[in-house]
Amino acid sequence: QKEVEQNSGPLSVPEGAIASLNCTYSDRGSQSFFWYRQYSGKSPELIMFIYSNGDKEDGRFTAQLNKASQYVSLLIRDSQPSDSATYLCAVKGTNAGKSTFGDGTTLTVKP
Amino acid sequence: AAGVIQSPRHLIKEKRETATLKCYPIPRHDTVYWYQQGPGQDPQFLISFYEKMQSDKGSIPDRFSAQQFSDYHSELNMSSLELGDSALYFCASSPGRSSYEQYFGPGTRLTVT
């Protein structure tokens, strides 16, 4: 079992819809959680991080964390074609700083 | 704003050759991470440095070594290259190893033929 697992893709939503990306992690001691967006051939770009249970909103993006269920999600409201990318969930555990990534979910937003 | 700089951006080597990848972190960032991303795969952590000392080690082959210098830039040295080493190599920097922030560089695409 991978330490960080994401819902299998690809995920396709129409423009203006809500895209929901999910991630589970195995290390109960994990402390902080990240969502990165990666366009093909480019480097990962940090979108959001969250470390407390509950919701965190930033513009069209909302991250949700449930440590009891070891689950973190990313909601993208009013999806745009420019949101089409691979979204990587990453988890920082108790080790000093390194991030463990999920396999990523490829999102396509259709005009 | 200044970003993480990696050089070279593209590198082509033959099997059994050596390669050196360089990473220049964002100014005042003291922590550097190296990741390897194969085609269609997620980034795999290789090694990290905090204040010029190795702070964590991941799935880095013994053929690879790395260090962080006094100016905080880091170099990843790769020897006896194999075809399977072909990948994108990302460096990320952080203002402290406990920081939530981690900024990735543009990556070095290494092709081993």
XYZ file of N, CA, C and O in Angstrom, chain B residues 38-76:
156
model
N 9.982 10.070 -12.578
C 9.996 9.324 -13.825
C 8.742 9.607 -14.627
O 7.773 10.166 -14.097
N 8.713 9.214 -15.888
C 7.547 9.479 -16.747
C 6.269 8.898 -16.148
O 6.210 7.716 -15.814
N 5.259 9.742 -15.996
C 3.977 9.292 -15.474
C 3.985 8.906 -14.011
O 3.030 8.295 -13.530
N 5.044 9.265 -13.305
C 5.140 8.892 -11.891
C 5.121 10.126 -10.999
O 5.282 11.248 -11.469
N 4.908 9.897 -9.717
C 4.953 11.005 -8.776
C 6.406 11.264 -8.377
O 7.264 10.391 -8.523
N 6.703 12.457 -7.893
C 8.067 12.761 -7.452
C 8.476 11.861 -6.288
O 7.731 11.692 -5.331
N 9.653 11.294 -6.393
C 10.196 10.452 -5.341
C 11.314 11.206 -4.632
O 12.259 11.667 -5.273
N 11.221 11.280 -3.311
C 12.206 12.006 -2.532
C 13.544 11.271 -2.575
O 13.628 10.060 -2.350
N 14.608 12.043 -2.823
C 15.953 11.463 -2.849
C 16.724 11.806 -1.577
O 17.217 10.925 -0.873
N 16.866 13.110 -1.329
C 17.708 13.535 -0.220
C 17.415 14.994 0.087
O 16.913 15.727 -0.769
N 17.698 15.405 1.313
C 17.489 16.803 1.673
C 18.639 17.304 2.548
O 19.330 16.510 3.198
N 18.787 18.616 2.545
C 19.836 19.268 3.318
C 19.243 20.455 4.073
O 18.403 21.183 3.547
N 19.709 20.616 5.288
C 19.316 21.750 6.111
C 20.582 22.362 6.680
O 21.365 21.662 7.327
N 20.777 23.622 6.419
C 21.974 24.310 6.916
C 23.250 23.526 6.577
O 24.121 23.320 7.433
N 23.330 23.102 5.346
C 24.520 22.464 4.772
C 24.790 21.058 5.306
O 25.823 20.460 5.001
N 23.849 20.536 6.084
C 23.996 19.165 6.580
C 22.870 18.311 6.003
O 21.737 18.768 5.872
N 23.175 17.066 5.699
C 22.140 16.163 5.225
C 21.103 15.973 6.331
O 21.453 15.657 7.475
N 19.840 16.180 6.000
C 18.817 16.078 7.035
C 17.919 14.857 6.878
O 17.335 14.387 7.833
N 17.814 14.333 5.660
C 16.986 13.167 5.453
C 17.411 12.495 4.152
O 17.947 13.150 3.260
N 17.214 11.208 4.106
C 17.618 10.447 2.929
C 16.482 9.546 2.520
O 15.885 8.870 3.356
N 16.206 9.561 1.228
C 15.132 8.721 0.717
C 15.686 7.626 -0.163
O 16.669 6.979 0.145
N 15.059 7.470 -1.316
C 15.418 6.375 -2.210
C 16.544 6.770 -3.156
O 16.438 6.614 -4.366
N 17.610 7.284 -2.617
C 18.738 7.702 -3.452
C 19.706 6.548 -3.621
O 20.142 5.928 -2.645
N 20.023 6.192 -4.875
C 20.965 5.088 -5.105
C 22.346 5.424 -4.560
O 22.731 6.594 -4.452
N 23.112 4.401 -4.244
C 24.470 4.614 -3.749
C 25.356 5.286 -4.808
O 26.387 5.875 -4.475
N 24.956 5.186 -6.065
C 25.731 5.796 -7.162
C 25.575 7.329 -7.170
O 26.300 8.022 -7.871
N 24.617 7.801 -6.412
C 24.357 9.245 -6.356
C 24.893 9.798 -5.037
O 24.837 9.142 -3.987
N 25.358 11.017 -5.098
C 25.731 11.723 -3.870
C 25.323 13.176 -4.025
O 25.108 13.654 -5.141
N 25.204 13.845 -2.927
C 24.796 15.246 -2.982
C 25.399 15.986 -1.809
O 25.809 15.388 -0.806
N 25.463 17.293 -1.968
C 25.915 18.123 -0.861
C 25.336 19.521 -1.010
O 24.893 19.915 -2.092
N 25.351 20.232 0.094
C 24.929 21.630 0.097
C 26.132 22.468 0.517
O 26.811 22.150 1.494
N 26.368 23.525 -0.216
C 27.557 24.332 -0.023
C 27.272 25.533 0.885
O 26.131 25.772 1.290
N 28.358 26.268 1.171
C 28.244 27.380 2.124
C 27.282 28.463 1.643
O 26.690 29.180 2.461
N 27.097 28.576 0.326
C 26.138 29.568 -0.182
C 24.746 28.965 -0.333
O 23.870 29.583 -0.938
N 24.552 27.771 0.201
C 23.280 27.035 0.217
C 22.901 26.394 -1.104
O 21.879 25.701 -1.149
N 23.689 26.593 -2.143
C 23.346 25.865 -3.351
C 23.703 24.390 -3.147
O 24.518 24.044 -2.273
N 23.082 23.555 -3.928
C 23.275 22.120 -3.761
C 23.606 21.492 -5.103
O 23.196 22.000 -6.158
N 24.356 20.410 -5.048
C 24.694 19.670 -6.260
C 24.393 18.189 -6.049
O 24.680 17.640 -4.972
N 23.802 17.609 -7.075
C 23.517 16.171 -7.072
C 24.458 15.529 -8.079
O 24.416 15.853 -9.271
